[in-house]
N, CA and C of each residue as an Amber inpcrd file, in Angstrom:
protein
   552
 123.7550000 -92.9120000-122.8100000 122.4260000 -92.9570000-123.4010000
 122.2170000 -94.2960000-124.1020000 120.9840000 -94.7760000-124.0460000
 120.6380000 -96.0000000-124.7650000 120.8310000 -95.8360000-126.2710000
 120.6350000 -94.6340000-126.7690000 120.7960000 -94.3660000-128.1980000
 122.1690000 -94.7940000-128.6930000 123.1930000 -94.6260000-127.8680000
 124.5590000 -94.9970000-128.2530000 124.6980000 -96.4860000-128.5550000
 123.8650000 -97.3080000-127.9610000 123.9270000 -98.7510000-128.2020000
 123.4540000 -99.1200000-129.6080000 122.6130000 -98.2860000-130.2000000
 122.0090000 -98.6340000-131.4830000 122.6420000 -97.9220000-132.6710000
 123.1460000 -96.7220000-132.4840000 123.7820000 -96.0040000-133.5860000
 124.9010000 -95.1170000-133.0210000 126.0170000 -95.7620000-132.6080000
 127.1040000 -94.9940000-131.9980000 127.8540000 -94.1250000-133.0140000
 127.8980000 -94.5390000-134.2670000 128.5220000 -93.7130000-135.3120000
 127.4510000 -93.3520000-136.3250000 127.5830000 -92.1720000-136.8970000
 126.5350000 -91.6750000-137.7720000 127.1190000 -90.6100000-138.6850000
 126.4010000 -90.3340000-139.7730000 126.8130000 -89.3100000-140.7360000
 126.2120000 -87.9510000-140.4050000 125.0040000 -87.9490000-139.9200000
 124.2560000 -86.7200000-139.6590000 123.5550000 -86.8540000-138.3220000
 123.4590000 -85.7180000-137.6170000 122.7970000 -85.7340000-136.3230000
 122.0990000 -84.3970000-136.1100000 120.9750000 -84.4370000-135.4420000
 120.2720000 -83.2120000-135.0530000 119.6970000 -83.4320000-133.6650000
 119.7870000 -82.4060000-132.8180000 119.1800000 -82.5460000-131.4900000
 118.5000000 -81.2450000-131.0840000 117.4960000 -81.4150000-130.2320000
 116.6810000 -80.3050000-129.7510000 116.3530000 -80.5710000-128.2990000
 116.0260000 -79.4980000-127.5710000 115.7060000 -79.6770000-126.1470000
 114.7140000 -78.6160000-125.6920000 114.0690000 -78.9440000-124.5690000
 113.1420000 -78.0140000-123.9340000 113.1050000 -78.3450000-122.4440000
 112.8830000 -77.3490000-121.6240000 112.7460000 -77.5650000-120.1820000
 111.2610000 -77.5750000-119.8230000 110.8920000 -78.5390000-118.9850000
 109.4920000 -78.7340000-118.6140000 109.3850000 -78.6680000-117.0940000
 108.4000000 -77.9070000-116.6130000 108.1610000 -77.7850000-115.1690000
 107.0690000 -78.7700000-114.7560000 107.4870000 -79.9920000-114.4850000
 106.5690000 -81.0460000-114.0450000 107.4230000 -82.2180000-113.5480000
 106.8530000 -83.1160000-112.7560000 107.5970000 -84.2990000-112.3050000
 107.9930000 -85.1820000-113.4960000 109.1430000 -85.8050000-113.3950000
 109.6780000 -86.5920000-114.5060000 108.7080000 -87.6920000-114.9450000
 108.0250000 -88.3490000-114.0150000 107.0730000 -89.3970000-114.3910000
 105.9320000 -88.8350000-115.2390000 105.4980000 -87.6440000-114.8980000
 104.4190000 -87.0110000-115.6480000 104.8950000 -86.5800000-117.0420000
 106.1200000 -86.0980000-117.1310000 106.6820000 -85.7120000-118.4290000
 106.8320000 -86.9610000-119.3000000 107.3020000 -88.0410000-118.7030000
 107.4750000 -89.2880000-119.4500000 106.1230000 -89.7850000-119.9750000
 105.1110000 -89.7550000-119.1340000 103.7770000 -90.1980000-119.5640000
 103.2650000 -89.3260000-120.7030000 103.4840000 -88.0230000-120.6000000
 103.0540000 -87.1170000-121.6780000 103.7690000 -87.4630000-122.9800000
 105.0590000 -87.7260000-122.8980000 105.8380000 -88.0610000-124.0910000
 105.4120000 -89.4010000-124.6740000 105.2170000 -90.3550000-123.8160000
 104.9130000 -91.7230000-124.2670000 103.5420000 -91.8140000-124.9220000
 102.5830000 -91.0350000-124.4470000 101.2060000 -91.1550000-124.9240000
 100.7810000 -90.0460000-125.8780000 101.6340000 -89.0640000-126.0790000
 101.2810000 -87.9030000-126.8920000 100.8580000 -88.2940000-128.3030000
  99.7690000 -87.7160000-128.7600000  99.3080000 -87.8760000-130.1380000
  99.4800000 -86.5270000-130.8210000 100.3630000 -86.4790000-131.8040000
 100.6990000 -85.2190000-132.4600000  99.6750000 -84.7910000-133.5080000
  98.5580000 -85.5030000-133.6250000  97.5130000 -85.0630000-134.5540000
  96.9480000 -83.7070000-134.1540000  97.1720000 -83.3050000-132.9190000
  96.7180000 -81.9990000-132.4660000  97.5340000 -80.8500000-133.0410000
  98.6000000 -81.1520000-133.7360000  99.4680000 -80.1310000-134.3170000
  99.2200000 -80.0280000-135.8180000  98.6990000 -78.8910000-136.2620000
  98.4460000 -78.7100000-137.6950000  99.7530000 -78.7110000-138.4750000
 100.8430000 -78.2340000-137.8590000 102.1490000 -78.2260000-138.5300000
 102.5720000 -79.6520000-138.8500000 102.4740000 -80.5210000-137.8620000
 102.8890000 -81.9110000-138.0430000 102.0030000 -82.6060000-139.0710000
 100.7020000 -82.4320000-138.9630000  99.7880000 -83.0550000-139.9380000
 100.1110000 -82.5970000-141.3580000 100.3420000 -81.2940000-141.5300000
 100.6320000 -80.7540000-142.8660000 101.9410000 -81.3060000-143.4170000
 102.9750000 -81.3540000-142.5850000 104.2690000 -81.8550000-143.0580000
 104.2150000 -83.3440000-143.3680000 103.4790000 -84.0950000-142.5850000
 103.3340000 -85.5250000-142.8690000 102.5690000 -85.7230000-144.1760000
 101.5340000 -84.9320000-144.3840000 100.7540000 -85.0270000-145.6160000
 101.6250000 -84.7080000-146.8320000 102.4610000 -83.6760000-146.7340000
 103.3560000 -83.3150000-147.8360000 104.3040000 -84.4600000-148.1990000
 104.7340000 -85.1980000-147.2060000 105.6690000 -86.3150000-147.4310000
 104.9380000 -87.5940000-147.8480000 103.6080000 -87.5580000-147.7960000
 102.8370000 -88.7380000-148.1690000 102.7150000 -89.7510000-147.0480000
 102.9820000 -89.3130000-145.8240000 102.8580000 -90.2060000-144.6730000
 101.4670000 -90.0730000-144.0780000 100.9690000 -91.1280000-143.4790000
  99.6370000 -91.0310000-142.8620000  99.6810000 -90.0870000-141.6720000
  98.6380000 -89.2950000-141.5230000  98.5970000 -88.3880000-140.3710000
  97.6470000 -88.9370000-139.3070000  97.5130000 -90.2480000-139.2940000
  96.7360000 -90.9020000-138.2410000  97.7140000 -91.5960000-137.3050000
  97.3120000 -91.7550000-136.0880000  98.1220000 -92.4540000-135.0800000
  99.5130000 -91.8480000-134.9670000  99.5800000 -90.5540000-134.7370000
 100.8660000 -89.8850000-134.5840000 101.3450000 -89.9680000-133.1370000
 101.4640000 -91.2110000-132.6760000 101.9830000 -91.5170000-131.3510000
 103.2240000 -92.3790000-131.5270000 103.9640000 -92.5740000-130.4570000
 105.1240000 -93.4630000-130.5590000 104.6980000 -94.8680000-130.9670000
 103.6360000 -95.3730000-130.3700000 103.1610000 -96.7060000-130.7390000
 102.6200000 -96.7250000-132.1660000 101.9210000 -95.6690000-132.5680000
 101.3640000 -95.5950000-133.9140000 102.4280000 -95.5730000-134.9900000
 103.5950000 -95.0130000-134.6810000 104.6720000 -94.9430000-135.6700000
 105.1550000 -96.3290000-136.0820000 104.9240000 -97.3260000-135.2650000
 105.3380000 -98.6850000-135.6160000 104.5780000 -99.1940000-136.8430000
 103.4190000 -98.6320000-137.1170000 102.6530000 -99.0400000-138.3050000
 103.3270000 -98.6200000-139.6060000 104.2180000 -97.6220000-139.5440000
 104.9140000 -97.2090000-140.7660000 106.3340000 -97.7250000-140.8010000
 106.7070000 -98.5980000-139.8670000 108.0180000 -99.2290000-139.9120000
 108.9690000 -98.8450000-138.8020000 108.6120000 -97.8550000-137.9940000
 109.4780000 -97.5160000-136.8650000 109.4990000 -98.6830000-135.8890000
 110.6630000 -98.9400000-135.3370000 110.8040000 -99.9860000-134.3270000
 111.1310000 -99.3350000-132.9910000 110.4710000 -99.7830000-131.9490000
 110.8510000 -99.3710000-130.6050000 112.1110000-100.1650000-130.2760000
 113.2330000 -99.4930000-130.1790000 114.5080000-100.1780000-129.9760000
 114.8080000-100.4240000-128.5050000 114.4480000 -99.4700000-127.6580000
 114.6960000 -99.6260000-126.2210000 113.8610000 -98.6010000-125.4720000
 113.5860000 -98.9420000-124.2230000 112.8320000 -98.0330000-123.3830000
 113.2790000 -98.2260000-121.9450000 113.5750000 -97.1200000-121.2910000
 113.9740000 -97.1420000-119.8890000 113.1850000 -96.0490000-119.1570000
 111.9400000 -96.3810000-118.7610000 111.1000000 -95.3780000-118.1040000
 111.7090000 -94.9330000-116.7760000 111.6250000 -93.7060000-116.4060000
 111.1700000 -92.5360000-117.1360000 112.3340000 -91.7450000-117.7260000
 113.3760000 -92.4380000-118.2330000 114.5840000 -91.7330000-118.6700000
 114.7550000 -91.6200000-120.1830000 114.4240000 -92.6850000-120.9200000
 114.7300000 -92.6280000-122.3490000 113.8970000 -93.6250000-123.1380000
 113.5580000 -93.1980000-124.3470000 112.8890000 -94.0370000-125.3350000
 113.7250000 -93.9330000-126.6130000 114.0100000 -95.0690000-127.2340000
 114.7990000 -95.0830000-128.4680000 114.0070000 -95.8000000-129.5490000
 113.9470000 -95.1980000-130.7280000 113.2120000 -95.7740000-131.8510000
 114.0840000 -95.6980000-133.0950000 113.7950000 -96.5530000-134.0730000
 114.6140000 -96.5730000-135.2820000 113.8080000 -96.8880000-136.5210000
 114.4200000 -96.5900000-137.6580000 113.7930000 -96.7940000-138.9600000
 114.9040000 -96.9930000-139.9790000 114.6720000 -97.8940000-140.9340000
 115.6420000 -98.1570000-141.9950000 114.9340000 -98.0290000-143.3330000
 115.5630000 -97.3400000-144.2720000 114.9630000 -97.2080000-145.5960000
 115.7620000 -96.3150000-146.5170000 115.1440000 -95.9980000-147.6560000
 115.7070000 -95.0640000-148.6460000 114.8460000 -93.8080000-148.5940000
 115.0830000 -92.9840000-147.6230000 114.2160000 -91.8520000-147.3060000
 114.2060000 -90.7860000-148.3880000 115.2050000 -90.7370000-149.2040000
 115.3540000 -89.7250000-150.2550000 114.5660000 -90.0740000-151.5140000
 113.8330000 -91.1850000-151.5140000 113.0580000 -91.5940000-152.6820000
 111.5580000 -91.4930000-152.3850000 110.7490000 -91.4990000-153.4580000
 109.2960000 -91.4850000-153.2720000 108.8000000 -92.8020000-152.6990000
 109.5220000 -93.8820000-152.9640000 109.1990000 -95.1900000-152.4010000
 110.3460000 -95.5760000-151.4650000 110.2460000 -95.2150000-150.1790000
 111.3920000 -95.3190000-149.2810000 111.8390000 -96.7290000-148.8950000
 111.1290000 -97.7550000-149.3540000 111.5300000 -99.1480000-149.0900000
 111.8610000 -99.3710000-147.6080000 110.9260000 -99.0370000-146.7560000
 111.1220000 -99.1970000-145.3150000 111.3400000-100.6740000-144.9950000
 112.3690000-100.9410000-144.2290000 112.7240000-102.3030000-143.8210000
 112.2030000-102.5480000-142.4100000 111.4850000-103.6180000-142.2300000
 110.9930000-103.9640000-140.9050000 112.0410000-104.8200000-140.2180000
 112.6030000-104.2990000-139.1480000 113.6000000-105.0490000-138.3810000
 113.2970000-104.9170000-136.9000000 113.6800000-105.9160000-136.1670000
 113.4940000-105.8950000-134.7150000 114.6380000-105.1120000-134.0720000
 114.4590000-104.7990000-132.8200000 115.5010000-104.1070000-132.0650000
 116.7890000-104.9250000-132.0500000 116.6580000-106.2550000-131.9910000
 117.8330000-107.1260000-131.9620000 118.6540000-107.0570000-133.2420000
 117.9980000-106.8140000-134.3810000 118.6910000-106.8110000-135.6660000
 119.0760000-105.4160000-136.1560000 118.5630000-104.3730000-135.5330000
 118.7820000-103.0110000-136.0120000 120.2690000-102.6650000-136.1120000
 121.0220000-102.8620000-135.0660000 122.4320000-102.4530000-135.0430000
 123.2620000-103.1800000-136.0890000 122.9670000-104.4540000-136.3130000
 123.7660000-105.2540000-137.2430000 123.3540000-105.0650000-138.7090000
 122.2360000-104.4250000-138.9650000 121.7380000-104.2540000-140.3270000
 122.7220000-103.3980000-141.1250000 123.1790000-103.8910000-142.2910000
 124.2080000-103.1870000-143.0720000 123.9640000-103.2480000-144.5650000
 122.7250000-103.3490000-145.0380000 122.4790000-103.4670000-146.4740000
 122.7650000-102.1450000-147.1940000 123.6390000-102.1710000-148.2330000
 123.9260000-100.9520000-148.9900000 122.6630000-100.3750000-149.6280000
 122.7470000 -99.1110000-149.9930000 121.6790000 -98.3510000-150.6450000
 120.5560000 -97.9650000-149.6890000 120.7750000 -98.1450000-148.4020000
 119.7890000 -97.7720000-147.3950000 120.4500000 -96.9020000-146.3270000
 119.6380000 -96.3540000-145.4770000 120.1290000 -95.5760000-144.3400000
 119.3740000 -96.0050000-143.0950000 120.0520000 -95.8850000-141.9740000
 119.4380000 -96.1730000-140.6820000 119.2570000 -94.8540000-139.9300000
 118.0990000 -94.7210000-139.3150000 117.8110000 -93.5730000-138.4650000
 117.5060000 -94.1100000-137.0770000 118.1600000 -93.5580000-136.0870000
 117.8260000 -93.8710000-134.7030000 117.5940000 -92.5470000-134.0000000
 116.5490000 -92.5030000-133.2140000 116.2310000 -91.2890000-132.4770000
 115.8540000 -91.6350000-131.0580000 115.9390000 -90.6410000-130.2200000
 115.5430000 -90.8830000-128.8430000 114.7890000 -89.6990000-128.2820000
 114.2340000 -89.9450000-127.1620000 113.6330000 -88.9260000-126.3260000
 114.2000000 -89.2130000-124.9430000 114.9680000 -88.2680000-124.4040000
 115.6130000 -88.4720000-123.1070000 115.1250000 -87.4160000-122.1240000
 114.9310000 -87.8390000-120.8730000 114.4390000 -86.9540000-119.8260000
 115.4390000 -86.9460000-118.6840000 115.8490000 -85.7450000-118.2730000
 116.8240000 -85.6220000-117.2050000 116.3940000 -84.5200000-116.2400000
 116.0260000 -84.9080000-115.0120000 115.6790000 -83.8800000-114.0260000
 116.8720000 -82.9380000-113.8050000 116.6070000 -81.6550000-113.7360000
 117.6540000 -80.6480000-113.5550000 118.0320000 -80.6080000-112.0740000
 119.2830000 -80.9470000-111.7310000 119.6670000 -80.9690000-110.3160000
 119.7070000 -79.5820000-109.6880000 119.7720000 -78.5360000-110.5130000
 119.8660000 -77.1690000-109.9940000 118.5300000 -76.4440000-109.9400000
 117.5010000 -77.0260000-110.5490000 116.1840000 -76.3730000-110.5640000
 115.1350000 -77.4170000-110.2080000 114.6200000 -77.3210000-109.0240000
 113.6330000 -78.2790000-108.5330000 112.3850000 -78.2640000-109.4220000
 111.9270000 -79.4510000-109.7830000 110.7020000 -79.5700000-110.5590000
 110.8630000 -79.3120000-112.0390000 112.1020000 -79.2050000-112.5250000
 112.3440000 -78.9690000-113.9510000 113.0110000 -80.2010000-114.5540000
 112.4710000 -80.6320000-115.6920000 113.0180000 -81.7760000-116.4230000
 113.4580000 -81.2770000-117.7920000 114.6970000 -81.5640000-118.1540000
 115.1730000 -81.2560000-119.4990000 114.8160000 -82.4360000-120.3920000
 114.0600000 -82.1430000-121.4510000 113.6590000 -83.1690000-122.4120000
 114.4400000 -82.8950000-123.6970000 115.1300000 -83.9140000-124.1750000
 115.8960000 -83.7710000-125.4130000 115.4650000 -84.8410000-126.3970000
 115.6220000 -84.5330000-127.6620000 115.4620000 -85.5340000-128.7000000
 116.6700000 -85.4220000-129.6160000 117.2530000 -86.5420000-129.9240000
 118.3940000 -86.5840000-130.8290000 118.0720000 -87.5740000-131.9370000
 118.3800000 -87.1920000-133.1560000 118.1790000 -88.0580000-134.3100000
 119.5320000 -88.2480000-134.9880000 119.8700000 -89.4930000-135.2490000
 121.1280000 -89.8250000-135.9140000 120.8250000 -90.6120000-137.1810000
 121.5710000 -90.3220000-138.2400000 121.3780000 -91.0120000-139.5100000
 122.7190000 -91.5680000-139.9680000 122.7160000 -92.8510000-140.3180000
 123.8960000 -93.5060000-140.8710000 123.5360000 -94.0760000-142.2300000
 124.2010000 -93.5900000-143.2740000 123.9960000 -94.1160000-144.6200000
 124.9440000 -95.2980000-144.8010000 124.4460000 -96.3480000-145.4290000
 125.1690000 -97.6120000-145.4240000 126.0940000 -97.8110000-146.6240000
 126.2450000 -96.7900000-147.4650000 127.2400000 -96.8110000-148.5400000
 127.4250000 -95.3850000-149.0570000 128.4460000 -95.1670000-149.8580000
 128.7910000 -93.8200000-150.3370000 127.6850000 -93.2130000-151.2090000
 127.0720000 -94.0030000-152.0790000 126.0020000 -93.4880000-152.9350000
 124.8040000 -93.0160000-152.1230000 124.4300000 -93.7790000-151.1370000
 123.3150000 -93.3920000-150.2630000 123.6600000 -92.1240000-149.5050000
 124.9040000 -92.0220000-149.0900000 125.3360000 -90.8420000-148.3500000
 125.2060000 -89.5770000-149.2070000 125.6130000 -89.6450000-150.4690000
 125.4950000 -88.4910000-151.3760000 124.0360000 -88.1060000-151.5790000
 123.1930000 -89.0920000-151.8620000 121.7740000 -88.8100000-152.0970000
 121.0890000 -88.3050000-150.8240000 121.4420000 -88.8840000-149.6960000
 120.8250000 -88.4520000-148.4430000 121.2050000 -87.0120000-148.1130000
 122.4480000 -86.6230000-148.3470000 122.8690000 -85.2460000-148.0270000
 122.0330000 -84.2260000-148.7870000 121.7710000 -84.4810000-150.0630000
 120.9260000 -83.5750000-150.8330000 119.5050000 -83.5460000-150.2560000
 118.9690000 -84.7330000-150.0170000 117.6330000 -84.8500000-149.4200000
 117.5680000 -84.0920000-148.0930000 118.5720000 -84.2770000-147.2290000
 118.5550000 -83.6770000-145.8990000 118.6750000 -82.1620000-145.9670000
 119.3810000 -81.6640000-146.9720000 119.4660000 -80.2200000-147.1540000
 118.0710000 -79.6350000-147.3490000 117.2210000 -80.3510000-148.0670000
 115.8640000 -79.8880000-148.3340000 114.8950000 -80.2060000-147.1940000
 115.0000000 -81.3870000-146.6380000 114.0100000 -81.8900000-145.6810000
 114.4080000 -81.6700000-144.2240000 115.6880000 -81.5900000-143.9470000
 116.1730000 -81.4720000-142.5720000 115.5080000 -80.3780000-141.7540000
 115.3740000 -79.1530000-142.2900000 114.7230000 -78.1030000-141.4950000
 113.2720000 -78.4380000-141.1290000 112.5620000 -79.1040000-142.0260000
 111.1690000 -79.4780000-141.7390000 111.1140000 -80.6200000-140.7330000
 112.0540000 -81.5430000-140.8300000 112.1480000 -82.6170000-139.8510000
 112.4120000 -82.0260000-138.4630000 113.2910000 -81.0430000-138.4130000
 113.5700000 -80.3660000-137.1520000 112.3460000 -79.6570000-136.5990000
 111.5690000 -79.0680000-137.4870000 110.3400000 -78.3910000-137.0690000
 109.3760000 -79.3740000-136.3970000 109.2680000 -80.5780000-136.9410000
 108.4110000 -81.6050000-136.3340000 108.9140000 -81.9570000-134.9400000
 110.2250000 -82.1260000-134.8000000 110.7600000 -82.4970000-133.4900000
 110.6210000 -81.3710000-132.4740000 110.7720000 -80.1310000-132.9060000
 110.5460000 -78.9920000-131.9960000 109.0830000 -78.9370000-131.5660000
 108.2050000 -79.2020000-132.5050000 106.7690000 -79.2160000-132.1960000
 106.4550000 -80.3460000-131.2110000 107.0820000 -81.4900000-131.4000000
 106.9150000 -82.6290000-130.4980000 107.2890000 -82.2230000-129.0760000
 108.4420000 -81.5860000-128.9200000 108.8720000 -81.1500000-127.5880000
 107.9160000 -80.1130000-126.9980000 107.4600000 -79.1800000-127.8200000
 106.5330000 -78.1520000-127.3460000 105.2340000 -78.7840000-126.8310000
 104.7300000 -79.7770000-127.5750000 103.4960000 -80.4410000-127.1560000
 103.6920000 -81.2540000-125.8810000 104.8230000 -81.9220000-125.7530000
 105.1210000 -82.6610000-124.5190000 105.1170000 -81.7040000-123.3410000
 105.7780000 -80.5680000-123.5070000 105.8230000 -79.5570000-122.4370000
 104.4080000 -79.1030000-122.0640000 103.6140000 -78.7740000-123.0720000
 102.2490000 -78.3000000-122.8040000 101.4260000 -79.3370000-122.0580000
 101.4490000 -80.5680000-122.5290000 100.6430000 -81.6250000-121.9120000
 101.1260000 -81.9060000-120.4910000 102.4400000 -82.0160000-120.2980000
 102.9740000 -82.3310000-118.9660000 102.7070000 -81.1980000-117.9810000
 102.9110000 -79.9630000-118.4170000 102.7190000 -78.8400000-117.4970000
 101.2540000 -78.5980000-117.1870000 100.3730000 -78.7810000-118.1500000
  98.9370000 -78.6370000-117.8850000  98.4840000 -79.7020000-116.8970000
  98.9220000 -80.9410000-117.1140000  98.5790000 -82.0240000-116.1930000
  99.1190000 -81.7670000-114.8040000 100.3260000 -81.2180000-114.7310000
 100.9410000 -80.9310000-113.4300000 100.1740000 -79.8230000-112.7110000
  99.7820000 -78.7770000-113.4370000  99.0420000 -77.6950000-112.7930000
  97.6450000 -78.1710000-112.3760000  97.0390000 -79.0720000-113.1490000
  95.7440000 -79.6510000-112.7500000  95.8690000 -80.4130000-111.4470000
  96.9550000 -81.1790000-111.2920000  97.1480000 -81.9750000-110.0760000
  97.3970000 -81.0470000-108.8820000  98.1380000 -79.9450000-109.0910000
  98.3690000 -79.0030000-107.9860000  97.0490000 -78.3700000-107.5480000
  96.1910000 -78.0280000-108.4930000  94.9030000 -77.4220000-108.1490000
  94.0430000 -78.3820000-107.3460000  94.0770000 -79.6660000-107.7000000
  93.2560000 -80.6500000-106.9760000  93.6980000 -80.8030000-105.5340000
  95.0020000 -80.6390000-105.2820000  95.5380000 -80.8050000-103.9230000
  95.1420000 -79.6460000-103.0130000  94.8710000 -78.4840000-103.5810000
  94.5580000 -77.3100000-102.7530000  93.0810000 -77.1980000-102.4710000
């Protein structure tokens, strides 16, 4: 996975998956262009955290400091963020993909996440979509503070990622069924 190139070691990890019945290119397009503003859960959780609930797309996330680290259509997208997530002022660091891996400033944490698509060789027309999030705290103090934060926030973060996968599935499968109807 491309994700391994950016954060091969980490303190915390979470992953989720869903199976989608649509061609991989269509699933990738749904994932790449999806705007999560259609999800009241996501909007509410972002509002609670004080994050803007506008431009909830992969490209829109770059406005809050997320960096697109790598992209290999239609297989994987990798994004990252650096900051002090456990504070009210997270001090998001703007770094390029080239500098992300080497960034090592204490008192901060690095987050790298991906969205990976893998056609199921045993089930025709099914794509397994996974998202994995890895967090590396850059010193012992950050690690202690992050663990407490993650105990509280981790389940809600997971809820957002599950919702993301659900929406990708809905958009890709609806588009796929629309295309099948047009052919008949």
